[in-house]
Amino acid sequence: MRKEQLINENWLFRYHDGTETAIHIPHTWNAQDGQDGGNDYWRGTCIYEKTFLMPQFGTEERVYLQFNGVNASAKVILNGAVVMTHDGGYSTFRGDITENLKPENHLVVEVDNSKNDRVYPQKADFTFYGGIYRDVKLITVNQKHFDLDYFGGPGIAVQANVEGKDAHVWVRTWVNCEGYVSIALKDAQGTVVATGSGSDTVILIPSVHLWNGIEDPYLYTCEATLFVDGEAVDVISTRFGARYYHVDPRKGFFLNGRSYPLRGVCRHQDWKGIGNALGKEHHDTDMTIIRELGATTLRCPHYQHDQYWYDLCDEAGLIVWAEIPYISEHMPNGRSNTISQMTELVIQNYNHPSICVWGLSNEITISTKDKKDMMDNHRVLNDLVHELDPSRPTTLACYSVCGPFNPVAHRVSDLVSWNLYLGWYVPGMFLNEWWVDFFHRIYPDRSLGYSEYGCECMPHLHTDHPRRLDQSEEYQCKYHEHMLRFFDKRPFMWATHLWNTFDFAADARNQGGEPGMNHKGLVTFDRK
């Protein structure tokens, strides 16, 4: 059966100037200069090297090398041979390295986060940390196995379709050989509640226990076993939830047949002094804080987040918006990269019950060039998502100056949201009411939400007379109290996502006396 081995320890990192340092994965070279302001953090190619002994494997087994996140482009060289390349800094990729292994192996990874016109993101209000910032592992598996070459995915897709009190669970597996697939569905205690067989099958769970948001995020497990000539050669498993939902343009979001207002936050993955090179303890802390806020929804901007993070969202019962880094500008040479990143996002995250919408883009209408090509790219992505996953709607985040009549808000995605900072960048908090009520009156059948809203705050700045742009804690409180009342009176808004849970690094910024930061978080960058 398959075995996994982390190889995060004892790497040699070579900076662009030739400086060498012993490091452990996860790692980024921009943890300091990407957070100190000046818009001058170093972007380019750095080298990671590691020597490791050949893992034990039999003559009928294969060995894969897997990277959970390398930003943004990677060339993987094993014993002098290029075994993998990958463009896209936020998704999993892996490759079969069996034929390249020796008793002692020299692994080199060239990591590049330099400016270019083909790999997203290139223009956005956050730091693009370079590095191998998520786990690296070796996977040993029988040569006949559930597919490990299908866009970095788990080799299995599960969709629970609820009908009355029961769920008809569709299970699809991908295998690299002829064989027999046995399926077991287990409840949260590990007891088998239903079985089936086949690589594309539907299995009934009677009286299903629903995944019911933050109140009861109940998770089942689907275990698939591959048999070849009567022998079990590979086993994989994934968790899933049984839930159903829809969006009503006049009444908002409904989960399992009941009104379920989506009021929540956005979250960037970086930490002060650490950047994006997070351990599980950092993710755990972030989730604890978000649950303490009482959020029912989470937008995961502006890229694919760690699998462990989506697991936490499943366990917490959050309704999640997941998206790719197609952001701020349309690059004609980057179209294929948007397609590959979207394909990886959907295939790698299909089984997470928390994910209920796929985001196509963010503030793409900032881009003033290639409007026709941009719209066509959006239509291609929208069709791709519906082909890969007909069960979930698409959405996008419109830029604030994208007017209510703009075709990008009406002719592409199933749902739409806006990044609006009325009362912060634009004077007058009351303009939120005017704008949303106008849109809803003109387009009552178009589901509308807020993908971003917020204002800057420095916790040491205080005043008895809070004013817009003063960075005071008092104005942030005043602003958010207004927005909560505003949302409460407009249940038709399908989701509202506060920007941001935490302060985060944006090296080009210089506000509030602390350069390199976006201070719209409810919580400081250090989480204290």
Coordinates of C-alpha atoms in Angstrom, one line a residue:
M1 CA 0.0 0.0 0.0
R2 CA 1.1 3.6 -0.5
K3 CA 3.4 5.3 1.9
E4 CA 4.2 9.0 2.4
Q5 CA 7.4 10.5 3.7
L6 CA 7.9 14.2 4.4
I7 CA 11.3 15.5 3.2
N8 CA 11.1 19.0 4.7
E9 CA 14.3 18.8 6.7
N10 CA 17.9 19.7 5.9
W11 CA 17.7 21.7 2.7
L12 CA 20.4 24.1 1.4
F13 CA 19.0 27.4 0.2
R14 CA 21.1 29.5 -2.2
Y15 CA 20.1 33.1 -2.5
H16 CA 20.5 35.0 -5.8
D17 CA 23.8 36.6 -4.6
G18 CA 25.3 33.2 -3.9
T19 CA 24.7 33.2 -0.2
E20 CA 24.0 29.7 1.2
T21 CA 21.9 28.9 4.2
A22 CA 20.7 25.6 5.8
I23 CA 16.9 25.7 6.0
H24 CA 13.9 23.6 6.6
I25 CA 10.7 23.6 4.5
P26 CA 8.4 25.5 4.6
H27 CA 10.5 28.5 3.6
T28 CA 10.3 31.8 1.8
W29 CA 13.1 34.3 1.0
N30 CA 10.8 37.3 1.3
A31 CA 9.7 36.9 4.9
Q32 CA 11.6 40.2 5.8
D33 CA 12.0 42.3 2.7
G34 CA 8.4 41.5 1.5
Q35 CA 7.0 43.1 4.7
D36 CA 9.1 46.2 5.2
G37 CA 7.8 48.6 2.6
G38 CA 9.5 50.3 -0.4
N39 CA 8.1 47.9 -3.0
D40 CA 11.6 46.5 -3.4
Y41 CA 11.4 42.9 -2.2
W42 CA 13.6 40.7 -4.3
R43 CA 11.9 38.7 -7.1
G44 CA 13.8 36.3 -9.2
T45 CA 15.3 32.8 -9.1
C46 CA 16.7 31.1 -6.1
I47 CA 17.9 27.5 -5.6
Y48 CA 16.9 24.8 -3.1
E49 CA 19.1 21.7 -2.8
K50 CA 18.7 18.5 -0.9
T51 CA 20.5 15.1 -0.7
F52 CA 18.4 12.1 0.3
L53 CA 18.7 8.3 0.3
M54 CA 16.7 6.2 -2.0
P55 CA 13.4 5.3 -0.3
Q56 CA 12.7 1.6 0.1
F57 CA 10.4 0.3 -2.6
G58 CA 9.7 -2.9 -4.4
T59 CA 10.1 -3.8 -8.1
E60 CA 6.3 -3.4 -8.6
E61 CA 6.2 0.1 -6.9
R62 CA 6.7 3.6 -8.1
V63 CA 7.9 6.7 -6.2
Y64 CA 6.4 10.2 -6.7
L65 CA 7.8 13.5 -5.6
Q66 CA 5.1 16.0 -4.5
F67 CA 5.2 19.7 -3.8
N68 CA 2.2 21.3 -2.0
G69 CA 3.2 24.8 -2.9
V70 CA 6.1 26.5 -4.7
N71 CA 5.8 30.2 -5.6
A72 CA 5.6 30.9 -8.5
S73 CA 7.4 28.7 -11.0
A74 CA 9.5 25.6 -10.4
K75 CA 12.0 23.5 -12.3
V76 CA 12.7 20.3 -10.5
I77 CA 16.1 18.6 -11.3
L78 CA 16.9 15.1 -9.9
N79 CA 20.4 13.7 -10.4
G80 CA 21.0 16.1 -13.3
A81 CA 17.7 15.4 -15.1
V82 CA 14.7 17.8 -15.2
V83 CA 11.8 15.7 -13.9
M84 CA 9.1 18.4 -13.4
T85 CA 8.3 22.0 -14.2
H86 CA 5.3 23.9 -12.9
D87 CA 3.8 27.4 -13.3
G88 CA 1.4 28.5 -10.5
G89 CA 2.5 29.2 -6.9
Y90 CA -0.4 27.9 -4.9
S91 CA -1.4 24.4 -6.1
T92 CA -0.1 20.9 -5.6
F93 CA 2.0 19.2 -8.3
R94 CA 3.9 15.9 -8.4
G95 CA 5.7 13.6 -10.7
D96 CA 7.0 10.0 -11.0
I97 CA 10.7 10.0 -10.3
T98 CA 11.3 6.2 -10.0
E99 CA 13.5 5.9 -13.1
N100 CA 15.7 8.8 -11.9
L101 CA 16.5 7.5 -8.4
K102 CA 19.9 6.4 -7.2
P103 CA 21.1 5.0 -3.9
E104 CA 22.0 8.7 -3.0
N105 CA 20.0 11.4 -4.7
H106 CA 20.7 15.1 -5.4
L107 CA 17.6 17.2 -5.7
V108 CA 17.7 20.8 -7.0
V109 CA 14.6 23.0 -7.3
E110 CA 14.9 26.3 -9.1
V111 CA 12.2 28.6 -7.8
D112 CA 11.2 31.8 -9.6
N113 CA 8.9 34.5 -8.5
S114 CA 10.2 37.1 -11.0
K115 CA 8.0 39.6 -12.9
N116 CA 6.7 38.2 -16.2
D117 CA 3.6 38.4 -18.4
R118 CA 2.4 34.8 -18.3
V119 CA 2.1 33.5 -14.7
Y120 CA -0.5 34.9 -12.3
P121 CA -0.4 37.0 -10.1
Q122 CA 1.7 39.9 -11.3
K123 CA -0.2 42.9 -10.1
A124 CA -2.0 43.0 -6.8
D125 CA -2.1 44.6 -3.4
F126 CA -0.1 41.9 -1.6
T127 CA 3.4 40.4 -1.5
F128 CA 4.2 37.5 -3.9
Y129 CA 6.5 35.6 -1.6
G130 CA 9.0 33.4 -3.3
G131 CA 10.0 29.9 -2.0
I132 CA 9.0 26.3 -1.3
Y133 CA 6.6 27.4 1.3
R134 CA 4.5 24.2 1.8
D135 CA 5.3 20.6 2.4
V136 CA 7.4 18.4 0.2
K137 CA 6.9 14.6 0.3
L138 CA 7.8 11.3 -1.3
I139 CA 4.9 8.9 -2.1
T140 CA 5.6 5.3 -2.7
V141 CA 2.8 3.4 -4.4
N142 CA 2.1 0.2 -6.3
Q143 CA 2.7 0.6 -10.0
K144 CA -1.0 0.0 -10.4
H145 CA -2.7 2.7 -8.5
F146 CA -5.3 5.4 -8.2
D147 CA -4.1 8.1 -10.6
L148 CA -1.5 10.5 -9.2
D149 CA -0.9 12.3 -12.5
Y150 CA -4.4 14.0 -12.9
F151 CA -3.7 17.7 -12.2
G152 CA -2.3 17.1 -8.7
G153 CA -5.7 15.7 -7.6
P154 CA -6.5 13.0 -5.0
G155 CA -7.6 10.5 -7.6
I156 CA -11.2 10.5 -6.3
A157 CA -14.2 12.8 -6.5
V158 CA -17.3 12.6 -4.3
Q159 CA -20.6 14.4 -4.5
A160 CA -23.5 13.8 -2.1
N161 CA -26.8 14.7 -3.7
V162 CA -29.5 15.0 -1.0
E163 CA -33.0 13.8 -1.8
G164 CA -35.4 14.0 1.1
K165 CA -33.8 12.3 4.1
D166 CA -31.3 10.3 2.0
A167 CA -28.2 11.1 0.0
H168 CA -27.2 9.5 -3.3
V169 CA -23.4 9.7 -3.2
W170 CA -21.6 9.8 -6.6
V171 CA -18.1 8.5 -6.4
R172 CA -15.7 8.8 -9.3
T173 CA -12.1 7.4 -9.2
W174 CA -9.3 7.6 -11.7
V175 CA -7.0 4.6 -12.0
N176 CA -3.9 3.9 -14.2
C177 CA -4.8 0.2 -14.9
E178 CA -7.6 -2.3 -15.3
G179 CA -9.0 -3.3 -11.9
Y180 CA -11.9 -3.5 -9.5
V181 CA -12.7 -0.6 -7.2
S182 CA -14.5 -1.2 -3.9
I183 CA -16.1 1.8 -2.1
A184 CA -16.9 2.1 1.6
L185 CA -18.6 5.1 3.0
K186 CA -18.0 5.7 6.7
D187 CA -19.6 7.9 9.3
A188 CA -17.8 10.3 11.6
Q189 CA -17.1 7.4 14.0
G190 CA -15.5 5.2 11.3
T191 CA -18.5 2.8 11.0
V192 CA -19.3 1.7 7.4
V193 CA -22.7 2.9 6.5
A194 CA -22.8 2.0 2.8
T195 CA -20.7 0.2 0.2
G196 CA -20.5 0.0 -3.5
S197 CA -18.1 -0.8 -6.4
G198 CA -16.9 0.6 -9.7
S199 CA -14.9 3.6 -10.8
D200 CA -18.0 5.6 -11.5
T201 CA -20.9 4.7 -9.2
V202 CA -23.7 6.1 -7.0
I203 CA -24.2 4.8 -3.4
L204 CA -27.2 5.4 -1.2
I205 CA -26.9 6.7 2.4
P206 CA -30.3 6.4 4.0
S207 CA -31.3 9.0 6.7
V208 CA -28.1 10.9 5.9
H209 CA -26.6 13.2 8.6
L210 CA -26.2 16.6 6.9
W211 CA -23.2 18.9 6.9
N212 CA -25.0 21.8 8.4
G213 CA -22.7 24.8 8.5
I214 CA -21.1 26.0 11.8
E215 CA -23.9 24.4 13.9
D216 CA -23.1 20.8 12.8
P217 CA -20.3 20.4 10.2
Y218 CA -20.7 16.6 10.0
L219 CA -18.2 14.8 7.8
Y220 CA -18.3 11.3 6.3
T221 CA -15.3 9.5 4.8
C222 CA -15.2 7.7 1.4
E223 CA -12.6 5.0 1.2
A224 CA -11.7 3.4 -2.1
T225 CA -9.7 0.2 -2.6
L226 CA -8.2 -0.9 -5.9
F227 CA -8.1 -4.6 -6.5
V228 CA -6.0 -6.2 -9.4
D229 CA -6.3 -9.9 -9.9
G230 CA -8.1 -10.2 -6.5
E231 CA -5.3 -8.4 -4.6
A232 CA -5.7 -5.0 -2.9
V233 CA -2.9 -2.8 -4.4
D234 CA -3.9 0.7 -3.4
V235 CA -6.2 2.5 -1.0
I236 CA -7.2 6.2 -0.8
S237 CA -9.7 8.1 1.2
T238 CA -11.3 11.5 1.4
R239 CA -13.8 13.2 3.6
F240 CA -17.0 14.7 2.3
G241 CA -20.2 16.3 3.5
A242 CA -23.8 15.9 2.5
R243 CA -25.5 19.3 2.0
Y244 CA -27.5 21.2 -0.5
Y245 CA -27.8 25.0 -1.0
H246 CA -29.0 27.7 -3.4
V247 CA -28.9 31.4 -3.7
D248 CA -32.1 33.4 -4.0
P249 CA -31.5 36.9 -5.5
R250 CA -34.2 38.3 -3.2
K251 CA -33.7 36.3 -0.1
G252 CA -30.0 35.4 0.0
F253 CA -28.2 32.1 0.7
F254 CA -30.0 29.0 1.8
L255 CA -28.3 25.9 3.3
N256 CA -30.2 22.6 3.5
G257 CA -33.5 24.4 2.8
R258 CA -33.2 27.2 5.4
S259 CA -32.1 30.8 5.2
Y260 CA -28.5 31.0 6.2
P261 CA -27.0 34.5 5.9
L262 CA -23.4 34.5 4.8
R263 CA -21.6 37.1 6.9
G264 CA -17.9 36.6 7.1
V265 CA -14.3 37.6 6.3
C266 CA -11.4 37.2 3.9
R267 CA -8.1 35.8 5.0
H268 CA -4.6 36.2 3.6
Q269 CA -2.3 33.3 4.5
D270 CA 0.9 35.3 5.6
W271 CA 2.2 36.1 9.1
K272 CA 4.6 38.7 10.4
G273 CA 8.2 37.6 10.1
I274 CA 7.1 34.3 8.6
G275 CA 5.5 35.3 5.3
N276 CA 3.6 32.5 3.7
A277 CA 5.8 29.7 5.1
L278 CA 3.2 28.5 7.6
G279 CA 3.0 25.5 9.9
K280 CA -0.2 23.8 11.0
E281 CA -0.1 25.8 14.2
H282 CA -0.4 29.0 12.3
H283 CA -3.4 27.8 10.4
D284 CA -5.0 26.5 13.6
T285 CA -4.6 29.9 15.3
D286 CA -6.1 31.7 12.3
M287 CA -9.1 29.3 12.3
T288 CA -9.6 29.7 16.1
I289 CA -9.8 33.5 15.6
I290 CA -12.2 33.3 12.6
R291 CA -14.5 31.0 14.5
E292 CA -14.4 33.3 17.5
L293 CA -15.6 36.1 15.2
G294 CA -18.8 34.2 14.5
A295 CA -18.2 34.1 10.8
T296 CA -20.5 31.9 8.7
T297 CA -18.5 32.3 5.5
L298 CA -14.9 32.8 4.4
R299 CA -13.5 34.1 1.1
C300 CA -10.1 32.5 0.5
P301 CA -8.4 35.2 -1.7
H302 CA -6.6 35.6 -4.1
Y303 CA -5.2 32.1 -4.7
Q304 CA -5.5 28.4 -3.8
H305 CA -4.9 28.0 -0.1
D306 CA -3.3 25.0 1.7
Q307 CA -5.2 21.7 1.7
Y308 CA -4.9 21.7 5.5
W309 CA -6.7 25.1 5.6
Y310 CA -9.6 23.8 3.5
D311 CA -9.8 20.8 5.9
L312 CA -10.2 23.2 8.8
C313 CA -12.9 25.0 6.9
D314 CA -14.8 21.7 6.4
E315 CA -14.5 21.0 10.1
A316 CA -15.6 24.5 11.1
G317 CA -18.6 24.5 8.9
L318 CA -17.7 27.7 7.0
I319 CA -19.1 28.4 3.6
V320 CA -16.0 29.0 1.4
W321 CA -15.4 31.0 -1.7
A322 CA -12.2 29.6 -3.4
E323 CA -10.5 31.4 -6.3
I324 CA -7.5 31.6 -8.5
P325 CA -5.0 34.5 -8.7
Y326 CA -6.5 36.0 -11.9
I327 CA -6.3 39.4 -10.5
S328 CA -6.0 43.1 -11.3
E329 CA -4.8 42.8 -14.9
H330 CA -5.5 40.6 -17.9
M331 CA -2.4 39.3 -19.5
P332 CA -3.0 37.8 -23.0
N333 CA 0.1 35.6 -22.6
G334 CA -1.4 34.3 -19.3
R335 CA -4.6 32.8 -20.6
S336 CA -3.3 29.2 -20.5
N337 CA -2.1 29.8 -16.9
T338 CA -5.5 30.9 -15.8
I339 CA -6.9 27.7 -17.3
S340 CA -4.3 25.4 -15.7
Q341 CA -4.6 27.1 -12.3
M342 CA -8.4 26.9 -12.4
T343 CA -8.3 23.2 -13.4
E344 CA -6.0 22.4 -10.5
L345 CA -8.1 24.4 -8.1
V346 CA -11.3 22.5 -8.9
I347 CA -9.8 19.0 -9.2
Q348 CA -7.7 19.3 -6.1
N349 CA -10.5 20.7 -4.0
Y350 CA -13.7 19.2 -5.3
N351 CA -14.4 17.1 -2.3
H352 CA -14.4 19.9 0.3
P353 CA -18.0 20.4 1.4
S354 CA -17.1 23.9 2.7
I355 CA -16.3 25.2 -0.8
C356 CA -19.6 26.3 -2.3
V357 CA -18.5 28.8 -5.0
W358 CA -15.6 29.0 -7.4
G359 CA -14.2 32.5 -8.0
L360 CA -13.1 33.4 -11.5
S361 CA -11.2 36.6 -11.0
N362 CA -10.7 39.6 -8.7
E363 CA -10.8 43.3 -9.7
I364 CA -9.8 42.3 -13.3
T365 CA -11.6 45.4 -14.6
I366 CA -8.7 47.5 -13.3
S367 CA -7.1 46.3 -16.6
T368 CA -7.8 48.8 -19.3
K369 CA -6.4 46.9 -22.2
D370 CA -7.6 43.8 -24.2
K371 CA -11.2 44.1 -22.9
K372 CA -12.4 41.7 -25.6
D373 CA -9.8 39.1 -24.8
M374 CA -10.4 39.5 -21.1
M375 CA -14.1 38.8 -21.5
D376 CA -13.4 35.8 -23.7
N377 CA -11.0 34.5 -21.1
H378 CA -13.7 34.8 -18.4
R379 CA -16.2 32.9 -20.5
V380 CA -13.7 30.1 -21.1
L381 CA -13.0 29.8 -17.4
N382 CA -16.7 29.9 -16.5
D383 CA -17.4 27.1 -19.0
L384 CA -14.4 25.1 -17.7
V385 CA -15.6 25.3 -14.1
H386 CA -19.1 24.1 -15.1
E387 CA -17.6 21.3 -17.1
L388 CA -15.4 20.2 -14.2
D389 CA -18.0 20.8 -11.5
P390 CA -21.6 21.3 -12.5
S391 CA -22.7 21.3 -8.8
R392 CA -21.2 24.6 -7.8
P393 CA -21.9 28.2 -9.0
T394 CA -19.2 30.6 -10.2
T395 CA -18.7 34.1 -9.0
L396 CA -16.2 37.0 -9.4
A397 CA -15.2 40.1 -7.4
C398 CA -15.7 43.3 -9.3
Y399 CA -13.5 46.4 -8.9
S400 CA -15.1 49.3 -7.1
V401 CA -15.2 51.6 -10.2
C402 CA -16.8 48.8 -12.2
G403 CA -20.3 50.3 -12.6
P404 CA -23.5 48.4 -12.0
F405 CA -24.1 48.2 -15.8
N406 CA -20.7 46.8 -16.7
P407 CA -21.0 43.6 -18.7
V408 CA -18.4 41.8 -16.7
A409 CA -20.9 41.8 -13.8
H410 CA -23.7 40.3 -15.8
R411 CA -22.5 38.2 -18.7
V412 CA -20.0 35.8 -17.2
S413 CA -20.5 34.3 -13.7
D414 CA -23.5 32.9 -11.9
L415 CA -23.2 35.2 -9.0
V416 CA -21.4 38.5 -8.5
S417 CA -19.9 40.5 -5.7
W418 CA -18.2 43.9 -5.4
N419 CA -15.1 45.2 -3.7
L420 CA -16.5 48.4 -2.4
Y421 CA -14.8 50.7 0.2
L422 CA -17.5 53.4 0.3
G423 CA -16.9 55.3 3.5
W424 CA -13.1 54.7 3.3
Y425 CA -11.6 55.5 -0.1
V426 CA -14.8 57.4 -1.0
P427 CA -16.4 59.7 1.6
G428 CA -19.9 58.8 2.8
M429 CA -20.8 55.5 4.4
F430 CA -24.4 56.1 3.4
L431 CA -23.3 55.5 -0.3
N432 CA -23.3 51.7 0.5
E433 CA -27.1 51.9 0.9
W434 CA -27.5 54.0 -2.2
W435 CA -25.3 51.8 -4.4
V436 CA -26.7 48.4 -3.3
D437 CA -30.3 49.5 -3.3
F438 CA -29.9 50.9 -6.8
F439 CA -28.4 47.7 -8.1
H440 CA -31.0 45.6 -6.5
R441 CA -33.8 47.8 -7.8
I442 CA -32.5 47.7 -11.4
Y443 CA -31.4 44.0 -11.3
P444 CA -33.7 42.2 -8.8
D445 CA -32.9 38.8 -10.3
R446 CA -29.1 39.2 -10.1
S447 CA -27.6 37.8 -6.9
L448 CA -25.4 40.5 -5.4
G449 CA -22.8 40.4 -2.6
Y450 CA -19.8 42.2 -1.1
S451 CA -16.5 40.4 -1.7
E452 CA -14.5 43.1 0.1
Y453 CA -15.3 46.1 2.4
G454 CA -13.2 47.6 5.2
C455 CA -11.0 50.4 6.4
E456 CA -7.5 50.8 7.8
C457 CA -6.7 50.9 11.5
M458 CA -3.7 51.2 13.7
P459 CA -4.4 49.9 17.2
H460 CA -2.2 52.6 18.8
L461 CA -4.1 55.5 17.1
H462 CA -7.1 56.9 19.0
T463 CA -9.3 59.9 18.8
D464 CA -12.5 61.4 20.3
H465 CA -13.4 62.6 16.8
P466 CA -12.9 59.7 14.3
R467 CA -12.7 60.7 10.7
R468 CA -12.3 58.8 7.4
L469 CA -8.7 58.0 6.6
D470 CA -7.4 58.9 10.1
Q471 CA -6.3 55.2 10.7
S472 CA -7.9 55.3 14.2
E473 CA -9.3 52.3 16.0
E474 CA -12.4 54.4 16.7
Y475 CA -13.2 55.0 13.0
Q476 CA -12.8 51.3 12.2
C477 CA -15.3 50.5 14.9
K478 CA -17.7 53.2 13.7
Y479 CA -17.3 52.0 10.1
H480 CA -17.9 48.3 10.8
E481 CA -20.9 49.0 13.2
H482 CA -22.5 50.9 10.3
M483 CA -21.8 48.1 7.8
L484 CA -23.3 45.4 10.1
R485 CA -26.5 47.4 10.4
F486 CA -26.5 48.0 6.7
F487 CA -26.2 44.2 5.9
D488 CA -28.8 43.3 8.5
K489 CA -31.4 45.3 6.6
R490 CA -30.6 43.7 3.2
P491 CA -31.0 39.9 3.5
F492 CA -31.0 39.7 -0.3
M493 CA -27.2 40.1 -0.3
W494 CA -26.0 36.6 -1.0
A495 CA -22.7 37.0 1.0
T496 CA -20.6 39.7 2.6
H497 CA -16.9 39.3 3.2
L498 CA -15.0 41.8 5.3
W499 CA -11.5 42.7 4.1
N500 CA -9.6 41.4 6.1
T501 CA -9.4 39.2 9.1
F502 CA -5.7 40.0 9.6
D503 CA -3.3 42.7 8.6
F504 CA -1.1 41.4 5.8
A505 CA 2.0 42.3 3.8
A506 CA 1.7 44.6 0.8
D507 CA 5.2 45.8 0.3
A508 CA 4.2 48.7 -1.9
R509 CA 2.0 50.4 0.8
N510 CA 3.0 53.0 3.3
Q511 CA 0.1 54.0 5.6
G512 CA -0.4 54.5 9.3
G513 CA 3.3 54.9 10.0
E514 CA 4.1 51.2 9.3
P515 CA 5.2 50.7 5.7
G516 CA 4.7 47.4 3.8
M517 CA 1.4 46.6 5.4
N518 CA -2.3 46.7 4.6
H519 CA -3.9 47.5 7.9
K520 CA -7.6 46.7 7.1
G521 CA -7.4 43.6 9.4
L522 CA -9.6 43.2 12.5
V523 CA -6.5 41.6 14.0
T524 CA -2.9 42.7 13.8
F525 CA -0.4 41.0 11.6
D526 CA 1.2 39.1 14.6
R527 CA -2.2 37.8 15.6
K528 CA -1.8 39.4 19.1

